[in-house]
C-alpha cells in the first residue's frame, strides 16, 4: 500500500467533543471489482462523511483517544468520485456541518476527488468549528451548515489532490495536466452539487429535492446506490453495473445518470413504462435487443442516433425537411410515372408551369435595440465572487454580512478587502433584486 502522509502546518487547537469511544463504524460497500483506498487524519471529535457520484454513502466516527485530536480512517472504493463533509456535535443543537474543499494547481477550489488503487491520503489535522458560536462568521444564516466550503489548503490541512493519483499514471492529480481525468467536462452537471456552490445538495437549503430523491443527494432513488444514505448499507444498489466499477454501464460521463436520460428522471428516455429497461429490451438484459456485443458499450447513444437519423429511411420518419422526405422509401418523390407520387401528378403527364410569383418588396431593417449594460453589482459579482459562489446561493445576503465575511477572511475572501463600501452595497443590491 502506498502510504502518503503530509507534515502539517500547526493549527489552532480546538475543543474536545464527546463522541462514541472507539466507534469506527464504516459503511461496508466495496464492490468486488473495486479496489480500496483510504482517507485518514485527525479531527476534534467528528463524524466524517463521503458522498459518491453514484449515490453511495460512506461514514465513520473519529476515535476517542483522550486528546483534542481524534484519529479517523475512512475506507473508500478507488475510481469513484467523492465529496467530503465533517460534522461536529452531531445530533445536538450545536451541530455544525462543514463541507470541505481544496485547490488544484491553478488555484481553483475543488470539492470532488477520486482515489487511485491503494491510495492512502493523510489530511493531517483538520480544525473544525465545534459550536454554532465558533462558526458564526462562517454560517451567516445560523442554520448549522457553513455557507461555503472550508478550504483545506487555507487551514493547514492536507490537500487530497496532492497525494491522490486517480488515473494511476504516477503523477499526482494536483500536478497532472488533466488532474487525473476525474473532473467533469464542460456541460456536465455535478449530481451532488446542483448550483456549484461547493455545498452538496444534502445540506444545501437551495436544493429542492423531488419526491423520488429520498436522501436529497441529487440522484433519483432508482439510480442511487444507497437511496436513503443508510449507514450500514452495502452501497451496491445499482441494477446495471456489470463491471462493478460503481457506475451505470452506460454512464460514460460519470454523472450518475444513464447517458440517454436527458430529462434526468433516472430512467432511459425510451423507458416509457419505467421498469428500468429500454422499451425494446424484451429479454431484460439491459441492452437494446438489436445490439450486438460490440455495440453494447455505446448502445444508448447508437440507438438514439438511429432513431433520429436524417436520411428519412425509417417507416416512422417524421422529419419534415423536403430533402429528407425525398429519400423516404414509401414516397416515390420525383417518379413522374408512379400513381402514388406525392405531388399528385397523373402518370405520363407533364404538369403545367405556374406563373412566377413577383418578389416581395424588402422589409425595412429594424433598428436593433441596444443591449443594456449590466448593473454595477452584477458586474462586480461576476468579477469578484462568481468563481466560488452562485448568485442564488447568496440570495438574501446583506452588505453587512458580506463585509463581515471579508473581514474574517471566510473561505479566503480577505482578498476582497479592496472593495469599497459602495461596491459591497452594489453587490448586495444585485443579490437581493
XYZ file of C-alpha atoms in Angstrom:
433
model
C 0.000 0.000 0.000
C 1.253 3.463 -0.832
C 1.232 5.388 2.451
C 1.271 9.078 1.626
C 1.498 11.489 4.542
C 1.811 15.217 4.953
C 3.760 17.194 7.577
C 1.117 19.596 8.827
C 1.399 23.309 9.469
C 0.499 23.915 13.141
C -3.192 24.785 13.510
C -5.240 26.295 16.275
C -6.181 23.657 18.873
C -9.909 23.051 19.078
C -12.097 21.971 21.957
C -12.822 18.348 22.753
C -16.197 16.909 21.936
C -17.888 13.768 23.159
C -18.027 11.034 20.529
C -18.571 7.290 20.599
C -15.419 5.854 22.170
C -13.615 3.645 19.728
C -16.519 3.716 17.286
C -15.063 3.449 13.812
C -18.184 2.028 12.176
C -17.806 2.050 8.397
C -20.459 1.604 5.787
C -19.336 -1.568 4.033
C -19.755 -1.018 0.312
C -16.706 -2.296 -1.528
C -17.856 -3.799 -4.789
C -15.940 -6.960 -5.718
C -14.308 -5.405 -8.794
C -13.351 -2.165 -6.997
C -10.016 -1.730 -5.198
C -9.903 0.109 -1.888
C -8.292 3.384 -0.897
C -8.484 5.446 2.288
C -8.679 8.957 3.717
C -7.259 9.461 7.193
C -6.338 12.265 9.555
C -7.264 13.765 12.917
C -10.159 15.985 13.944
C -11.566 17.454 17.180
C -14.292 14.816 17.605
C -16.191 14.439 14.383
C -18.349 12.370 12.030
C -16.727 12.070 8.604
C -18.987 11.504 5.578
C -18.190 10.797 1.914
C -20.838 11.176 -0.799
C -20.216 9.316 -4.078
C -21.117 10.140 -7.680
C -23.322 7.042 -7.732
C -25.252 7.935 -4.563
C -23.097 5.768 -2.306
C -22.628 6.920 1.275
C -19.639 6.113 3.478
C -19.310 7.304 7.055
C -17.011 6.832 10.036
C -16.723 8.345 13.521
C -13.437 9.709 14.748
C -11.928 7.658 17.553
C -11.953 8.943 21.122
C -8.340 8.791 22.306
C -8.271 11.183 25.260
C -6.760 14.057 23.264
C -8.083 17.007 21.283
C -7.121 15.257 18.033
C -9.174 12.186 17.286
C -7.892 9.908 14.503
C -10.119 8.595 11.742
C -9.700 6.268 8.786
C -12.388 6.155 6.103
C -12.099 3.379 3.519
C -13.444 4.207 0.077
C -13.601 2.357 -3.248
C -10.995 3.568 -5.730
C -12.091 5.062 -9.024
C -15.301 6.739 -7.785
C -15.735 10.480 -7.271
C -16.422 11.585 -3.689
C -17.069 14.757 -1.706
C -16.182 15.092 1.992
C -18.283 16.554 4.798
C -17.394 16.682 8.505
C -19.917 17.151 11.310
C -19.190 18.215 14.884
C -21.687 17.773 17.745
C -23.845 15.611 15.510
C -27.467 15.374 16.546
C -27.261 18.199 19.108
C -28.433 21.832 18.939
C -24.767 22.766 18.430
C -24.304 20.585 15.340
C -22.098 22.197 12.696
C -21.775 20.783 9.171
C -18.511 21.619 7.380
C -18.217 20.801 3.642
C -14.586 20.507 2.562
C -12.770 21.856 -0.481
C -9.202 22.082 -1.774
C -7.329 23.861 -4.547
C -5.946 22.433 -7.760
C -2.685 23.646 -9.318
C -4.476 26.599 -10.939
C -5.848 27.767 -7.588
C -9.425 26.758 -8.415
C -11.337 25.366 -5.454
C -12.491 21.774 -5.990
C -14.751 19.600 -3.866
C -14.648 16.293 -5.780
C -11.736 13.867 -5.709
C -11.070 10.328 -6.911
C -8.587 7.998 -5.255
C -6.457 5.501 -7.135
C -5.876 1.917 -6.089
C -4.190 1.689 -2.656
C -4.023 5.477 -2.224
C -3.911 6.305 1.487
C -4.223 10.064 1.881
C -3.448 11.701 5.218
C -5.226 15.023 5.677
C -3.361 15.661 8.928
C -5.292 17.742 11.469
C -8.472 19.387 10.198
C -9.511 22.255 12.517
C -13.290 22.432 12.650
C -15.726 24.789 14.398
C -17.077 22.980 17.433
C -20.203 25.054 18.036
C -22.541 27.427 16.265
C -20.900 30.295 18.112
C -17.481 29.332 16.727
C -18.994 29.005 13.270
C -20.908 32.310 13.406
C -18.628 34.127 10.947
C -18.783 31.175 8.544
C -22.501 30.450 8.888
C -24.198 33.797 8.493
C -27.737 32.413 8.380
C -27.157 30.298 11.506
C -28.549 27.081 10.031
C -25.623 24.974 11.247
C -24.153 24.490 7.744
C -21.153 26.577 6.680
C -22.124 28.891 3.829
C -19.158 27.773 1.730
C -16.513 25.073 1.860
C -13.627 25.057 4.305
C -10.587 25.062 2.024
C -8.142 22.538 3.485
C -5.120 24.335 1.993
C -6.087 27.529 3.852
C -6.314 25.955 7.322
C -3.058 23.974 7.273
C -4.646 20.621 6.441
C -3.685 18.264 3.624
C -4.903 18.525 0.044
C -6.068 15.120 -1.246
C -5.190 16.053 -4.837
C -1.511 16.302 -3.884
C -1.452 12.699 -2.710
C -4.037 11.043 -4.993
C -3.429 9.514 -8.412
C -6.859 8.758 -9.881
C -5.592 7.544 -13.254
C -2.578 5.742 -11.725
C -0.127 7.326 -14.151
C 2.426 8.145 -11.452
C 1.583 11.870 -11.444
C -0.371 13.352 -8.538
C -3.774 14.707 -9.519
C -2.748 18.183 -8.352
C 0.080 18.317 -10.922
C -1.479 16.136 -13.617
C -2.343 18.049 -16.794
C -5.826 16.549 -16.753
C -5.979 16.309 -12.958
C -6.182 12.548 -13.248
C -9.084 12.795 -15.665
C -11.514 12.895 -12.757
C -13.025 16.360 -13.164
C -16.267 16.763 -15.078
C -16.123 18.148 -18.590
C -17.872 21.330 -19.630
C -21.632 20.910 -19.673
C -21.737 18.033 -17.162
C -23.676 18.905 -14.016
C -22.243 17.598 -10.750
C -25.025 15.310 -9.460
C -24.183 16.144 -5.841
C -23.971 19.954 -6.190
C -26.771 21.375 -8.316
C -25.711 25.023 -8.133
C -21.937 24.591 -7.989
C -21.523 26.480 -4.706
C -19.495 23.696 -3.077
C -22.204 22.747 -0.558
C -23.567 19.344 -1.512
C -27.292 19.031 -2.159
C -27.820 17.056 1.020
C -27.053 20.136 3.127
C -27.872 22.924 0.667
C -31.027 24.811 1.578
C -31.368 25.910 -2.058
C -31.806 22.350 -3.332
C -35.414 21.357 -3.902
C -35.469 17.555 -3.894
C -38.213 15.810 -5.875
C -40.188 13.044 -4.136
C -38.095 10.444 -5.998
C -34.879 11.608 -4.265
C -35.282 10.268 -0.734
C -31.834 11.262 0.565
C -31.730 14.705 -1.149
C -28.397 13.968 -2.814
C -29.441 14.863 -6.383
C -29.925 11.338 -7.743
C -33.330 9.658 -8.171
C -33.690 6.578 -5.968
C -33.721 4.129 -8.873
C -30.166 5.132 -9.928
C -28.871 5.685 -6.375
C -26.548 3.052 -4.900
C -27.759 3.927 -1.391
C -31.120 5.719 -1.796
C -31.581 6.622 1.875
C -27.950 7.065 2.949
C -28.182 4.137 5.335
C -25.080 3.793 7.479
C -24.910 0.002 7.277
C -25.866 -0.208 3.582
C -23.623 -2.191 1.208
C -23.758 0.613 -1.426
C -24.472 -1.929 -4.151
C -27.881 -0.685 -5.188
C -27.153 -0.064 -8.886
C -29.046 -2.512 -11.117
C -26.896 -2.069 -14.207
C -23.263 -2.060 -13.086
C -21.995 -5.318 -14.568
C -18.304 -4.448 -14.350
C -18.550 -3.429 -10.692
C -16.853 -0.060 -11.212
C -19.533 1.756 -9.241
C -21.200 3.445 -12.227
C -24.089 2.537 -14.517
C -22.766 0.662 -17.541
C -23.871 3.432 -19.923
C -22.841 6.357 -17.703
C -19.765 7.432 -19.651
C -19.562 10.957 -18.198
C -19.984 9.554 -14.674
C -22.670 11.972 -13.572
C -24.796 9.214 -12.023
C -27.379 9.080 -14.835
C -27.881 6.957 -17.942
C -26.304 8.801 -20.851
C -29.636 8.845 -22.708
C -31.540 10.212 -19.686
C -31.862 13.778 -20.941
C -34.678 14.737 -18.553
C -32.695 13.327 -15.580
C -35.579 11.385 -14.101
C -33.445 8.283 -13.515
C -34.835 6.295 -16.471
C -33.825 5.778 -20.091
C -35.764 8.265 -22.174
C -37.262 5.369 -24.144
C -38.353 3.552 -20.959
C -41.954 4.700 -21.021
C -43.255 2.052 -18.612
C -40.423 2.883 -16.169
C -39.410 -0.687 -15.477
C -35.720 0.240 -15.712
C -35.238 -1.267 -19.200
C -35.340 0.121 -22.723
C -38.814 -0.486 -24.161
C -37.333 -2.737 -26.867
C -35.289 -4.748 -24.335
C -37.651 -7.714 -24.154
C -35.101 -10.122 -22.688
C -34.267 -7.608 -19.920
C -30.514 -7.854 -20.308
C -30.088 -4.087 -20.062
C -29.415 -3.573 -23.778
C -31.475 -2.950 -26.904
C -32.487 -6.300 -28.378
C -30.831 -5.429 -31.701
C -27.447 -4.556 -30.198
C -24.510 -6.817 -30.918
C -21.903 -7.455 -28.230
C -19.625 -4.870 -29.799
C -22.371 -2.235 -29.792
C -23.378 -2.563 -26.170
C -20.793 -0.197 -24.727
C -22.482 2.634 -26.576
C -25.903 1.172 -27.253
C -27.879 4.075 -25.841
C -26.240 6.691 -27.990
C -26.182 4.497 -31.090
C -29.873 3.673 -30.732
C -30.692 7.313 -30.242
C -28.736 8.230 -33.362
C -30.512 5.506 -35.336
C -33.957 6.641 -34.237
C -33.231 10.225 -35.209
C -31.274 9.608 -38.413
C -31.909 12.270 -41.022
C -31.813 10.080 -44.089
C -35.590 9.609 -43.878
C -35.455 5.837 -44.421
C -37.333 4.851 -41.234
C -41.001 3.996 -41.721
C -41.845 6.315 -38.798
C -39.712 9.173 -40.128
C -41.319 12.440 -39.042
C -38.647 14.700 -40.474
C -40.440 17.462 -42.333
C -37.474 18.663 -44.416
C -38.110 18.212 -48.132
C -34.644 16.834 -48.790
C -35.237 14.118 -46.195
C -38.720 13.242 -47.427
C -37.392 12.694 -50.916
C -35.332 9.754 -49.696
C -38.293 8.086 -47.975
C -38.821 4.633 -49.354
C -42.592 4.969 -49.357
C -42.647 8.398 -51.015
C -41.610 7.867 -54.685
C -40.917 11.600 -54.927
C -39.902 12.583 -58.440
C -41.137 9.357 -60.086
C -43.489 11.077 -62.550
C -44.849 7.789 -63.876
C -45.858 6.368 -60.468
C -49.515 6.514 -59.498
C -48.924 7.286 -55.798
C -46.489 10.156 -56.401
C -46.581 12.721 -53.561
C -47.056 15.599 -55.957
C -50.396 14.275 -57.270
C -49.242 14.063 -60.941
C -51.091 11.684 -63.295
C -48.917 9.018 -64.826
C -47.289 10.110 -68.094
C -48.494 13.746 -67.896
C -46.248 16.779 -67.589
C -47.600 19.364 -65.133
C -48.183 22.904 -66.351
C -45.762 25.509 -65.071
C -47.256 28.103 -62.687
C -46.795 31.804 -63.316
C -43.800 33.239 -61.461
C -44.641 34.981 -58.197
C -43.358 38.558 -58.072
C -40.672 39.137 -55.460
C -41.980 40.998 -52.395
C -40.584 44.398 -51.574
C -37.804 44.133 -48.987
C -38.900 44.973 -45.465
C -37.063 47.820 -43.797
C -34.293 46.678 -41.461
C -35.382 47.379 -37.876
C -33.078 49.392 -35.705
C -31.552 46.974 -33.195
C -32.377 47.604 -29.568
C -29.157 48.234 -27.678
C -28.315 45.626 -25.052
C -28.469 47.273 -21.635
C -25.242 47.269 -19.676
C -25.274 45.003 -16.613
C -25.965 46.655 -13.272
C -22.781 47.608 -11.376
C -23.447 44.973 -8.731
C -23.840 42.223 -11.307
C -20.517 43.114 -12.931
C -18.788 43.292 -9.540
C -20.220 39.916 -8.531
C -19.115 38.334 -11.810
C -15.539 39.576 -11.489
C -15.049 39.024 -7.755
C -17.445 36.354 -6.479
C -18.714 34.054 -9.226
C -15.600 31.896 -9.187
C -16.693 30.377 -5.863
C -20.390 31.260 -5.481
C -23.581 31.338 -7.482
C -25.872 34.324 -7.077
C -28.763 32.105 -5.952
C -26.686 30.545 -3.175
C -26.029 34.021 -1.687
C -29.533 35.387 -2.114
C -30.529 37.441 0.924
C -27.003 38.411 1.939
C -26.736 41.992 3.161
C -23.804 44.347 2.712
C -23.002 43.941 6.424
C -22.883 40.146 6.088
C -20.596 40.361 3.063
C -18.303 42.857 4.803
C -18.122 40.595 7.867
C -17.134 37.599 5.744
C -14.396 39.620 4.031
C -13.060 40.945 7.355
C -12.957 37.391 8.771
C -11.277 36.073 5.599
C -14.011 33.442 5.413
C -13.201 30.959 2.693
C -10.231 33.089 1.657
C -12.398 36.152 0.952
C -9.894 38.529 2.568
C -8.505 39.486 -0.839
C -11.761 41.389 -1.452
C -10.827 43.945 1.212
C -10.067 46.380 -1.622
C -13.799 46.654 -2.413
C -15.305 49.934 -1.279
C -18.393 50.226 0.897
C -20.345 51.402 -2.152
C -19.209 48.399 -4.235
C -20.153 45.939 -1.497
C -23.582 47.562 -1.254
C -23.981 47.252 -5.039
C -23.184 43.529 -4.834
C -25.739 43.117 -2.023
C -28.350 45.025 -4.058
C -27.739 42.679 -7.012
C -28.123 39.570 -4.811
C -31.423 40.861 -3.434
C -33.035 42.287 -6.560
